[in-house]
Short mmCIF file of C-alpha atoms in Angstrom, two decimals:
data_model
loop_
_atom_site.label_atom_id
_atom_site.label_comp_id
_atom_site.label_asym_id
_atom_site.label_seq_id
_atom_site.Cartn_x
_atom_site.Cartn_y
_atom_site.Cartn_z
CA MET A 1 16.07 5.93 28.64
CA SER A 2 14.13 8.99 29.76
CA LYS A 3 15.01 10.37 33.19
CA ALA A 4 11.53 10.32 34.68
CA ARG A 5 10.26 6.81 35.38
CA PRO A 6 7.47 5.88 32.99
CA THR A 7 3.94 4.74 33.68
CA VAL A 8 2.75 1.65 31.82
CA LEU A 9 -0.99 1.66 31.10
CA LYS A 10 -2.59 -1.59 29.97
CA ILE A 11 -5.95 -1.33 28.25
CA GLY A 12 -7.69 -4.69 28.18
CA GLY A 13 -9.06 -6.15 24.98
CA SER A 14 -12.38 -6.61 26.78
CA VAL A 15 -12.52 -2.85 27.36
CA ILE A 16 -12.02 -1.67 23.78
CA THR A 17 -13.80 -4.53 22.00
CA ASP A 18 -17.00 -6.48 22.53
CA LYS A 19 -15.59 -9.96 23.06
CA SER A 20 -18.93 -11.57 22.20
CA VAL A 21 -18.85 -10.34 18.58
CA GLU A 22 -15.83 -10.91 16.31
CA LEU A 23 -14.16 -7.69 15.12
CA LYS A 24 -16.49 -5.43 17.11
CA ALA A 25 -14.55 -2.48 18.44
CA ARG A 26 -16.02 -0.21 21.11
CA THR A 27 -15.14 2.99 19.28
CA ASP A 28 -16.97 5.22 21.81
CA THR A 29 -14.89 3.71 24.63
CA ILE A 30 -11.70 4.10 22.60
CA ASP A 31 -12.51 7.76 22.04
CA ARG A 32 -13.39 8.28 25.72
CA LEU A 33 -10.10 6.71 26.81
CA ALA A 34 -8.17 8.91 24.37
CA THR A 35 -9.94 11.94 25.92
CA GLU A 36 -8.96 10.79 29.43
CA ILE A 37 -5.36 10.14 28.39
CA GLU A 38 -5.15 13.57 26.73
CA LYS A 39 -6.63 15.26 29.81
CA ALA A 40 -4.33 13.44 32.26
CA ASN A 41 -1.33 14.57 30.17
CA VAL A 42 1.10 12.15 31.86
CA HIS A 43 4.68 12.40 30.71
CA ASN A 44 6.53 9.17 30.00
CA LEU A 45 3.56 6.99 29.33
CA ILE A 46 3.65 3.63 27.53
CA ILE A 47 0.37 2.02 26.47
CA VAL A 48 -0.17 -1.69 25.84
CA HIS A 49 -3.54 -2.99 24.69
CA GLY A 50 -5.06 -6.40 24.35
CA GLY A 51 -6.65 -8.16 21.41
CA GLY A 52 -10.24 -8.83 22.48
CA SER A 53 -12.47 -9.87 19.61
CA PHE A 54 -9.84 -8.88 17.01
CA GLY A 55 -6.91 -11.08 18.00
CA HIS A 56 -8.43 -13.93 19.97
CA PRO A 57 -10.98 -15.69 17.73
CA ARG A 58 -8.62 -16.11 14.77
CA ALA A 59 -5.70 -17.08 17.04
CA GLN A 60 -7.89 -19.72 18.66
CA GLN A 61 -9.29 -21.02 15.36
CA TYR A 62 -5.79 -21.66 14.04
CA GLY A 63 -4.18 -22.73 17.33
CA ILE A 64 -1.51 -20.03 17.02
CA LYS A 65 -0.55 -20.09 20.72
CA GLY A 66 0.48 -23.76 20.56
CA GLY A 67 2.94 -23.06 17.73
CA LEU A 68 3.42 -24.21 14.15
CA LYS A 69 2.30 -27.77 13.55
CA ASP A 70 0.89 -27.49 10.06
CA ASP A 71 1.45 -25.07 7.16
CA SER A 72 -2.27 -24.32 7.05
CA GLN A 73 -1.83 -22.34 10.27
CA LYS A 74 0.41 -19.80 8.55
CA ILE A 75 -2.42 -17.78 7.09
CA GLY A 76 -3.94 -17.78 10.60
CA PHE A 77 -0.74 -16.27 12.01
CA ALA A 78 -0.79 -13.62 9.26
CA GLU A 79 -4.48 -12.87 9.92
CA THR A 80 -4.09 -12.68 13.70
CA HIS A 81 -1.22 -10.20 13.42
CA HIS A 82 -3.04 -8.19 10.76
CA LEU A 83 -6.24 -7.96 12.83
CA MET A 84 -4.20 -6.75 15.81
CA THR A 85 -2.76 -3.97 13.65
CA VAL A 86 -6.31 -3.04 12.62
CA LEU A 87 -7.44 -2.75 16.26
CA ASN A 88 -4.25 -0.86 17.08
CA GLY A 89 -5.01 1.49 14.19
CA LEU A 90 -8.38 2.40 15.74
CA LEU A 91 -6.70 3.34 19.02
CA MET A 92 -3.93 5.24 17.21
CA ASP A 93 -6.54 7.16 15.20
CA ALA A 94 -8.25 8.25 18.41
CA LEU A 95 -5.05 9.18 20.26
CA ILE A 96 -3.71 11.21 17.33
CA TRP A 97 -7.12 12.84 16.81
CA HIS A 98 -6.75 14.01 20.43
CA ALA A 99 -3.40 15.57 19.50
CA ILE A 100 -1.40 12.96 21.43
CA PRO A 101 1.92 12.19 19.67
CA ALA A 102 1.40 8.44 19.90
CA VAL A 103 3.52 6.07 17.83
CA SER A 104 2.78 2.36 17.48
CA VAL A 105 5.63 -0.09 17.97
CA THR A 106 4.88 -3.50 16.48
CA PRO A 107 5.66 -6.32 18.96
CA SER A 108 6.14 -9.01 16.28
CA SER A 109 8.69 -6.79 14.53
CA VAL A 110 10.89 -6.40 17.61
CA ILE A 111 10.28 -9.47 19.79
CA VAL A 112 11.07 -13.16 19.38
CA THR A 113 9.88 -15.51 22.13
CA LYS A 114 11.18 -18.91 23.21
CA ASN A 115 8.44 -21.31 24.30
CA GLY A 116 6.13 -18.35 24.72
CA ARG A 117 8.47 -16.22 26.87
CA ILE A 118 10.22 -13.10 25.51
CA GLN A 119 13.70 -14.17 24.38
CA SER A 120 14.90 -11.10 22.47
CA PHE A 121 13.41 -7.64 22.42
CA ASP A 122 14.83 -4.73 20.44
CA HIS A 123 13.53 -1.83 22.52
CA ALA A 124 15.78 0.87 21.03
CA SER A 125 12.90 2.64 19.30
CA ILE A 126 10.75 2.62 22.46
CA GLY A 127 13.55 4.14 24.55
CA LYS A 128 14.13 6.81 21.94
CA LEU A 129 10.41 7.55 21.62
CA LEU A 130 10.20 8.06 25.40
CA ASP A 131 13.29 10.29 25.33
CA MET A 132 11.57 12.44 22.73
CA SER A 133 8.26 12.60 24.66
CA PHE A 134 6.35 10.44 22.21
CA LEU A 135 3.84 7.93 23.57
CA PRO A 136 4.79 4.39 22.44
CA VAL A 137 1.81 2.06 21.98
CA LEU A 138 2.22 -1.73 21.86
CA TYR A 139 -0.18 -4.65 21.98
CA GLY A 140 -0.55 -8.36 22.49
CA ASP A 141 0.48 -9.89 19.18
CA ALA A 142 1.16 -13.04 17.20
CA VAL A 143 4.97 -13.32 17.34
CA LEU A 144 7.71 -15.61 16.10
CA ASP A 145 9.05 -18.15 18.59
CA SER A 146 12.45 -19.80 18.34
CA GLU A 147 11.11 -23.15 19.58
CA LEU A 148 7.45 -23.17 18.58
CA GLY A 149 7.73 -21.35 15.25
CA PHE A 150 5.19 -18.80 16.42
CA THR A 151 2.94 -18.16 19.39
CA ILE A 152 0.81 -15.51 21.06
CA LEU A 153 2.53 -12.91 23.22
CA SER A 154 0.06 -11.58 25.78
CA GLY A 155 -0.16 -7.88 26.44
CA ASP A 156 0.35 -8.72 30.13
CA GLN A 157 3.75 -10.33 29.58
CA LEU A 158 4.68 -7.32 27.49
CA VAL A 159 3.58 -4.93 30.27
CA ALA A 160 5.83 -6.70 32.80
CA MET A 161 8.78 -6.65 30.39
CA LEU A 162 8.36 -2.96 29.55
CA ALA A 163 7.92 -1.98 33.20
CA THR A 164 11.08 -3.88 34.14
CA GLN A 165 13.10 -2.70 31.13
CA PHE A 166 12.25 0.97 31.53
CA GLY A 167 12.17 1.06 35.34
CA ALA A 168 8.50 2.01 35.44
CA GLU A 169 7.11 3.93 38.38
CA ARG A 170 3.80 2.08 38.22
CA ILE A 171 1.56 -0.12 36.14
CA ILE A 172 -2.11 0.71 35.66
CA MET A 173 -4.25 -2.17 34.45
CA GLY A 174 -7.46 -0.93 32.83
CA THR A 175 -9.79 -3.94 32.83
CA ASP A 176 -13.54 -4.63 32.64
CA VAL A 177 -13.88 -5.42 36.35
CA ASP A 178 -13.25 -3.33 39.46
CA GLY A 179 -10.09 -5.19 40.46
CA LEU A 180 -9.00 -8.48 41.97
CA HIS A 181 -11.78 -10.32 43.81
CA ASP A 182 -11.84 -13.54 45.80
CA ALA A 183 -14.19 -14.99 43.16
CA ASP A 184 -15.26 -14.13 39.61
CA PRO A 185 -17.18 -10.84 39.96
CA LYS A 186 -18.93 -11.48 36.64
CA THR A 187 -20.65 -14.61 37.94
CA GLU A 188 -20.48 -14.35 41.75
CA LYS A 189 -22.41 -11.43 43.18
CA THR A 190 -20.82 -11.88 46.59
CA ALA A 191 -17.26 -11.68 45.21
CA LYS A 192 -15.23 -9.48 47.54
CA LEU A 193 -12.81 -6.89 46.14
CA PHE A 194 -9.27 -6.79 47.50
CA GLU A 195 -8.38 -3.12 47.88
CA HIS A 196 -4.73 -3.72 48.61
CA LEU A 197 -2.47 -6.74 48.54
CA THR A 198 1.22 -6.77 49.32
CA LEU A 199 3.45 -8.89 47.15
CA ASN A 200 3.68 -11.44 49.96
CA GLU A 201 -0.09 -11.52 50.40
CA LEU A 202 -0.46 -12.03 46.66
CA LYS A 203 1.98 -14.93 46.65
CA GLY A 204 0.34 -16.39 49.75
CA SER A 205 -3.07 -16.40 48.10
CA GLN A 206 -1.91 -18.28 45.03
CA SER A 207 -3.13 -21.69 46.18
CA ARG A 208 -6.50 -20.23 47.16
CA LEU A 209 -7.15 -18.03 44.12
CA GLY A 210 -5.34 -19.30 41.09
CA LYS A 211 -3.43 -22.52 41.37
CA SER A 212 -3.50 -22.79 37.57
CA THR A 213 -5.11 -20.98 34.65
CA VAL A 214 -7.91 -23.55 34.68
CA CYS A 215 -8.49 -23.15 38.41
CA ASP A 216 -8.36 -19.33 38.48
CA VAL A 217 -11.36 -18.61 40.71
CA THR A 218 -11.03 -14.85 40.13
CA GLY A 219 -12.18 -15.08 36.50
CA GLY A 220 -8.69 -14.69 35.07
CA MET A 221 -7.53 -11.60 36.96
CA PHE A 222 -5.23 -13.53 39.27
CA GLY A 223 -3.47 -15.03 36.26
CA LYS A 224 -2.98 -11.58 34.79
CA ILE A 225 -1.36 -10.35 37.98
CA VAL A 226 0.89 -13.38 38.21
CA GLU A 227 2.12 -12.45 34.71
CA LEU A 228 3.17 -9.11 36.23
CA LEU A 229 5.25 -10.71 39.02
CA PRO A 230 8.62 -9.84 37.39
CA ALA A 231 7.68 -6.15 37.62
CA LEU A 232 6.10 -6.44 41.09
CA GLU A 233 9.28 -8.08 42.34
CA LYS A 234 11.25 -5.10 41.07
CA GLY A 235 9.02 -2.90 43.24
CA VAL A 236 6.67 -1.63 40.54
CA PRO A 237 3.18 -1.33 42.07
CA VAL A 238 0.16 -2.39 40.03
CA THR A 239 -3.19 -0.61 40.19
CA ILE A 240 -6.16 -2.44 38.70
CA VAL A 241 -9.12 -0.25 37.74
CA ASN A 242 -12.32 -0.68 35.78
CA ALA A 243 -11.63 1.13 32.50
CA THR A 244 -15.18 0.57 31.25
CA LYS A 245 -16.28 3.18 33.84
CA PRO A 246 -15.67 6.78 32.78
CA ASN A 247 -12.94 8.75 34.50
CA ASN A 248 -11.25 5.79 36.23
CA VAL A 249 -8.29 5.73 33.87
CA TYR A 250 -8.00 9.52 34.07
CA MET A 251 -7.98 9.44 37.88
CA ALA A 252 -5.54 6.54 38.04
CA LEU A 253 -3.19 8.33 35.64
CA LYS A 254 -3.39 11.46 37.83
CA GLY A 255 -2.55 9.33 40.88
CA GLU A 256 -5.97 9.92 42.41
CA ARG A 257 -7.72 7.26 44.45
CA VAL A 258 -10.01 5.06 42.38
CA LYS A 259 -12.05 2.03 43.42
CA GLY A 260 -9.80 -0.89 42.49
CA THR A 261 -6.98 -3.08 43.70
CA VAL A 262 -3.44 -1.98 44.40
CA VAL A 263 -0.87 -4.76 44.42
CA GLY A 264 2.60 -4.07 45.72
CA ASP A 265 4.21 -2.56 48.71
CA GLU A 266 3.42 1.05 47.95
CA ARG A 267 0.00 2.62 47.59
CA CYS A 268 -0.37 4.73 44.46
CA MET B 1 18.46 -16.48 6.49
CA SER B 2 16.60 -18.66 4.02
CA LYS B 3 18.78 -20.69 1.64
CA ALA B 4 17.17 -19.54 -1.61
CA ARG B 5 18.02 -15.96 -2.48
CA PRO B 6 15.01 -13.70 -2.08
CA THR B 7 13.36 -11.36 -4.56
CA VAL B 8 12.64 -7.83 -3.35
CA LEU B 9 9.56 -6.27 -4.96
CA LYS B 10 9.03 -2.55 -4.56
CA ILE B 11 5.54 -1.23 -5.20
CA GLY B 12 5.58 2.51 -5.72
CA GLY B 13 3.31 4.82 -3.76
CA SER B 14 2.20 6.30 -7.09
CA VAL B 15 0.96 2.84 -8.14
CA ILE B 16 -1.25 2.06 -5.13
CA THR B 17 -2.43 5.60 -4.38
CA ASP B 18 -3.63 8.56 -6.42
CA LYS B 19 -0.95 11.10 -5.55
CA SER B 20 -3.18 14.00 -6.62
CA VAL B 21 -5.74 13.33 -3.84
CA GLU B 22 -4.70 12.97 -0.18
CA LEU B 23 -5.50 9.55 1.31
CA LYS B 24 -6.86 8.14 -1.94
CA ALA B 25 -5.85 4.50 -2.26
CA ARG B 26 -6.23 2.67 -5.57
CA THR B 27 -7.93 -0.35 -4.02
CA ASP B 28 -8.61 -1.98 -7.41
CA THR B 29 -4.91 -1.82 -8.24
CA ILE B 30 -3.99 -3.15 -4.80
CA ASP B 31 -6.32 -6.10 -5.31
CA ARG B 32 -4.99 -6.72 -8.85
CA LEU B 33 -1.40 -6.72 -7.57
CA ALA B 34 -2.33 -9.16 -4.78
CA THR B 35 -3.84 -11.43 -7.46
CA GLU B 36 -0.65 -11.24 -9.54
CA ILE B 37 1.55 -11.92 -6.51
CA GLU B 38 -0.62 -14.89 -5.51
CA LYS B 39 -0.53 -16.29 -9.07
CA ALA B 40 3.25 -15.86 -9.42
CA ASN B 41 3.71 -17.77 -6.14
CA VAL B 42 7.36 -16.73 -5.75
CA HIS B 43 9.13 -18.23 -2.76
CA ASN B 44 11.31 -15.92 -0.69
CA LEU B 45 9.65 -12.67 -1.59
CA ILE B 46 9.98 -9.41 0.35
CA ILE B 47 7.66 -6.52 -0.52
CA VAL B 48 8.37 -2.85 0.17
CA HIS B 49 5.82 -0.19 -0.71
CA GLY B 50 5.88 3.57 -0.89
CA GLY B 51 3.71 6.19 0.77
CA GLY B 52 2.05 8.04 -2.10
CA SER B 53 -0.80 10.25 -0.97
CA PHE B 54 -0.84 8.68 2.51
CA GLY B 55 2.68 9.38 3.73
CA HIS B 56 3.89 12.31 1.66
CA PRO B 57 1.44 15.20 2.18
CA ARG B 58 1.56 15.07 5.99
CA ALA B 59 5.33 14.51 6.03
CA GLN B 60 5.76 17.54 3.81
CA GLN B 61 3.35 19.71 5.78
CA TYR B 62 5.30 19.10 9.00
CA GLY B 63 8.79 18.99 7.45
CA ILE B 64 9.44 15.54 8.90
CA LYS B 65 12.31 14.72 6.53
CA GLY B 66 14.39 17.67 7.75
CA GLY B 67 14.19 16.47 11.36
CA LEU B 68 12.90 17.82 14.66
CA LYS B 69 13.15 21.58 14.95
CA ASP B 70 9.99 22.33 16.87
CA ASP B 71 7.74 20.31 19.20
CA SER B 72 4.74 21.10 17.00
CA GLN B 73 6.17 18.68 14.41
CA LYS B 74 5.75 15.74 16.77
CA ILE B 75 2.09 15.21 15.99
CA GLY B 76 3.08 15.32 12.30
CA PHE B 77 5.58 12.51 12.85
CA ALA B 78 2.89 10.48 14.65
CA GLU B 79 0.37 11.16 11.86
CA THR B 80 2.79 10.32 9.05
CA HIS B 81 3.69 6.98 10.62
CA HIS B 82 0.05 6.22 11.40
CA LEU B 83 -1.09 7.00 7.86
CA MET B 84 1.61 4.69 6.50
CA THR B 85 0.28 1.88 8.70
CA VAL B 86 -3.20 2.57 7.30
CA LEU B 87 -1.99 2.26 3.69
CA ASN B 88 0.01 -0.81 4.65
CA GLY B 89 -3.14 -2.26 6.20
CA LEU B 90 -4.98 -1.98 2.87
CA LEU B 91 -2.25 -3.94 1.10
CA MET B 92 -2.08 -6.52 3.92
CA ASP B 93 -5.87 -6.97 3.74
CA ALA B 94 -5.62 -7.72 0.01
CA LEU B 95 -2.64 -10.07 0.31
CA ILE B 96 -4.20 -12.06 3.16
CA TRP B 97 -7.56 -12.14 1.35
CA HIS B 98 -5.64 -13.82 -1.48
CA ALA B 99 -4.41 -16.44 1.02
CA ILE B 100 -0.84 -15.09 1.01
CA PRO B 101 0.77 -15.46 4.47
CA ALA B 102 2.01 -11.87 4.47
CA VAL B 103 3.25 -10.27 7.70
CA SER B 104 3.97 -6.57 8.03
CA VAL B 105 7.24 -5.52 9.65
CA THR B 106 7.18 -1.92 10.85
CA PRO B 107 10.28 0.01 9.71
CA SER B 108 10.10 2.62 12.49
CA SER B 109 10.02 -0.17 15.09
CA VAL B 110 13.23 -1.81 13.87
CA ILE B 111 15.27 0.94 12.19
CA VAL B 112 17.05 4.04 13.47
CA THR B 113 18.74 6.28 10.90
CA LYS B 114 21.62 8.71 11.25
CA ASN B 115 21.27 11.82 9.10
CA GLY B 116 18.73 9.99 7.01
CA ARG B 117 20.80 6.84 6.37
CA ILE B 118 20.01 3.51 8.07
CA GLN B 119 22.23 3.25 11.16
CA SER B 120 20.76 0.25 12.98
CA PHE B 121 18.31 -2.31 11.67
CA ASP B 122 17.03 -5.26 13.69
CA HIS B 123 16.20 -7.67 10.88
CA ALA B 124 15.86 -10.81 13.02
CA SER B 125 12.11 -11.06 12.49
CA ILE B 126 12.44 -10.60 8.70
CA GLY B 127 15.04 -13.38 8.46
CA LYS B 128 12.89 -15.69 10.52
CA LEU B 129 9.76 -14.83 8.50
CA LEU B 130 11.63 -15.73 5.28
CA ASP B 131 12.91 -18.96 6.83
CA MET B 132 9.32 -19.90 7.62
CA SER B 133 8.03 -18.99 4.12
CA PHE B 134 6.10 -15.94 5.25
CA LEU B 135 6.10 -12.85 3.04
CA PRO B 136 7.50 -9.86 4.97
CA VAL B 137 6.03 -6.51 3.91
CA LEU B 138 7.75 -3.21 4.76
CA TYR B 139 7.26 0.37 3.64
CA GLY B 140 8.75 3.83 3.52
CA ASP B 141 8.14 5.25 6.98
CA ALA B 142 8.70 8.11 9.38
CA VAL B 143 11.59 6.85 11.54
CA LEU B 144 13.69 8.02 14.45
CA ASP B 145 17.09 9.49 13.60
CA SER B 146 20.02 9.68 16.02
CA GLU B 147 21.12 13.08 14.69
CA LEU B 148 17.94 14.68 13.34
CA GLY B 149 15.48 13.35 15.94
CA PHE B 150 13.37 11.89 13.16
CA THR B 151 13.25 11.78 9.38
CA ILE B 152 11.68 9.98 6.43
CA LEU B 153 13.15 6.65 5.36
CA SER B 154 12.37 6.07 1.69
CA GLY B 155 11.15 2.70 0.53
CA ASP B 156 14.01 2.77 -2.01
CA GLN B 157 16.73 2.99 0.65
CA LEU B 158 14.99 0.15 2.47
CA VAL B 159 14.89 -1.96 -0.72
CA ALA B 160 18.66 -1.57 -1.19
CA MET B 161 19.33 -2.46 2.46
CA LEU B 162 17.08 -5.54 2.39
CA ALA B 163 18.53 -6.75 -0.92
CA THR B 164 22.06 -6.39 0.44
CA GLN B 165 21.30 -7.85 3.85
CA PHE B 166 19.46 -10.91 2.55
CA GLY B 167 21.61 -11.48 -0.55
CA ALA B 168 18.69 -10.91 -2.91
CA GLU B 169 18.68 -12.51 -6.34
CA ARG B 170 16.96 -9.50 -7.89
CA ILE B 171 15.02 -6.34 -7.25
CA ILE B 172 11.81 -5.58 -9.15
CA MET B 173 10.71 -1.95 -9.05
CA GLY B 174 6.99 -1.61 -9.80
CA THR B 175 6.52 2.03 -10.76
CA ASP B 176 4.01 4.16 -12.70
CA VAL B 177 6.26 4.52 -15.78
CA ASP B 178 7.72 1.94 -18.16
CA GLY B 179 11.28 2.27 -16.88
CA LEU B 180 14.23 4.63 -16.99
CA HIS B 181 14.05 7.15 -19.83
CA ASP B 182 16.45 9.84 -21.03
CA ALA B 183 13.79 12.44 -20.11
CA ASP B 184 10.61 12.54 -18.03
CA PRO B 185 8.14 10.25 -19.89
CA LYS B 186 5.21 11.98 -18.17
CA THR B 187 6.02 15.32 -19.79
CA GLU B 188 8.27 14.50 -22.77
CA LYS B 189 6.57 12.43 -25.44
CA THR B 190 9.89 11.75 -27.14
CA ALA B 191 11.51 10.35 -24.00
CA LYS B 192 13.46 7.22 -24.95
CA LEU B 193 13.34 4.11 -22.76
CA PHE B 194 16.60 2.45 -21.79
CA GLU B 195 16.02 -1.30 -22.04
CA HIS B 196 19.29 -2.26 -20.43
CA LEU B 197 22.02 -0.39 -18.62
CA THR B 198 25.11 -1.93 -17.10
CA LEU B 199 26.24 -0.57 -13.77
CA ASN B 200 29.06 1.30 -15.52
CA GLU B 201 26.66 2.78 -18.07
CA LEU B 202 24.41 3.88 -15.23
CA LYS B 203 27.27 5.57 -13.41
CA GLY B 204 28.50 7.14 -16.67
CA SER B 205 25.11 8.69 -17.35
CA GLN B 206 24.84 10.35 -13.96
CA SER B 207 26.01 13.78 -15.11
CA ARG B 208 23.64 13.65 -18.08
CA LEU B 209 20.53 12.31 -16.32
CA GLY B 210 20.53 13.16 -12.67
CA LYS B 211 23.30 15.33 -11.35
CA SER B 212 21.13 16.13 -8.34
CA THR B 213 17.58 15.51 -7.20
CA VAL B 214 16.62 18.92 -8.53
CA CYS B 215 18.25 18.25 -11.91
CA ASP B 216 16.88 14.73 -12.38
CA VAL B 217 15.77 14.94 -16.02
CA THR B 218 14.20 11.46 -15.86
CA GLY B 219 11.34 12.61 -13.61
CA GLY B 220 12.83 11.09 -10.48
CA MET B 221 13.56 7.56 -11.71
CA PHE B 222 17.30 8.12 -11.95
CA GLY B 223 17.37 9.19 -8.31
CA LYS B 224 15.49 6.05 -7.30
CA ILE B 225 18.04 3.86 -9.08
CA VAL B 226 20.95 5.72 -7.52
CA GLU B 227 19.41 4.85 -4.14
CA LEU B 228 19.72 1.19 -5.17
CA LEU B 229 23.47 1.46 -5.95
CA PRO B 230 24.57 -0.43 -2.81
CA ALA B 231 22.58 -3.45 -4.03
CA LEU B 232 23.62 -3.04 -7.69
CA GLU B 233 27.25 -2.95 -6.61
CA LYS B 234 26.73 -6.27 -4.85
CA GLY B 235 25.56 -7.70 -8.18
CA VAL B 236 21.81 -7.56 -7.57
CA PRO B 237 20.12 -6.67 -10.88
CA VAL B 238 17.20 -4.24 -10.87
CA THR B 239 14.22 -4.58 -13.20
CA ILE B 240 11.95 -1.54 -13.51
CA VAL B 241 8.43 -2.26 -14.78
CA ASN B 242 5.20 -0.34 -15.03
CA ALA B 243 3.04 -1.81 -12.27
CA THR B 244 0.01 0.24 -13.27
CA LYS B 245 -0.28 -2.02 -16.34
CA PRO B 246 -1.88 -5.41 -15.61
CA ASN B 247 0.29 -8.50 -15.64
CA ASN B 248 3.66 -6.71 -15.64
CA VAL B 249 4.40 -7.50 -11.99
CA TYR B 250 3.25 -11.08 -12.50
CA MET B 251 5.53 -11.54 -15.52
CA ALA B 252 8.49 -9.87 -13.83
CA LEU B 253 8.04 -12.10 -10.77
CA LYS B 254 7.96 -15.16 -13.06
CA GLY B 255 11.18 -13.97 -14.70
CA GLU B 256 9.43 -13.36 -18.03
CA ARG B 257 10.45 -10.53 -20.31
CA VAL B 258 8.45 -7.34 -19.71
CA LYS B 259 8.80 -3.94 -21.33
CA GLY B 260 10.98 -2.05 -18.90
CA THR B 261 14.56 -1.30 -17.90
CA VAL B 262 17.05 -3.80 -16.54
CA VAL B 263 19.96 -2.26 -14.66
CA GLY B 264 22.93 -4.41 -13.75
CA ASP B 265 25.24 -6.81 -15.41
CA GLU B 266 22.82 -9.69 -15.72
CA ARG B 267 19.56 -9.74 -17.62
CA CYS B 268 16.66 -11.15 -15.63
#
């Protein structure tokens, strides 16, 4: 493992794709983010991105998350993984074009889950890439599962695992909203942004904000943060910023104050 | 591991790309091969492909094979790996389009070499993919190396490792020549094709055909077969066919006789 503690940057699928149109990548946004990442020039960075309109529609059509029930799903598993590599390729193109030595690491090649949770994870190549000052890039993926046959591994679960495994200094979540609100900011104009929540405050608000995925009043953000609990409990603070707004990811990477939510017992 | 012994099919970079033009894929050939693979419908198949004009030019420009000597090579490593994923993506597109449940496994994510030879290889996902009747697809790649920093892992070394690891029944090498000749068939019109060589005959002809990479009078084919020695010594026969000619890969996969060279003590 590299001596300096890494930063894990998550880039949401809703940031780099238009979720309303299948296979529509936001290539201008991808290029802007690559520019910001180049400019911030953070050492020991790991990037994880989501699937947006590349991974999700096909995964949903074939019920990949629920596991193998029927052989006809197999082509859906193959397609979902393939489409994720295509989206990943667009981001890799942009990062490398910006002279960033970024190297993709394929989650389904190195991870097997058990009932949807990471069971084994060969992270040797990621550790070595960090040691050599490369930028490893991973993504939510269709993966094999020892109980279900296969499933979907979310980028968020992967972020928590990487942050824990590599003793990350911080997690930056680049999403399409300003942070965690007390209601869904996309539908509720009066939704109030939490600027800072301690781990205890976060846990305390569970019954109010997101008792279950179905009852997540925050529009899904609470559920994403809950997925990061293993890292938060190890003391890794999480900063949520709106990555659809220029310069936010750059400022967050530089440790500058950005409108957003900080979760954890340290302010970034 | 799956009970039936797998077939390992290598598709040469010179088959699916035009090596004289950087980044020129032969998409018609890729589609034809996907059709042949679909039609042959072989269970327990592993595919490995080469880099051709995607991987090689950039790897050569930055001296990736020789290892890390200078930080300026790092972007070259990132580019070489990325370009291999792009070529792989074209093949995956074609296979999946032909309803083949093919899943790419990224060599650099699961393999670390030591002085250019495979040192560690996490093949859990490949074994599980075979068990579930998926078709794992790998490729020659830029990989991390515990001594050199990084290097190039040839598809041929990978073929031998996979065949040995998974107890393959046979290896089929799809190349751009008819087989192993006593001279380079691309430059010597009188080059004579060997139809069958036992392992002992192959070893006996080493001093005559390919004392070293530089002195490989066969135009490189002898060197490729020498790379397969670990599998040949385990009794895995190797069939070399010309994959640029329609139907050869199909017939070889079906176990039908094709003009070519069989190396090993069994005829396919």
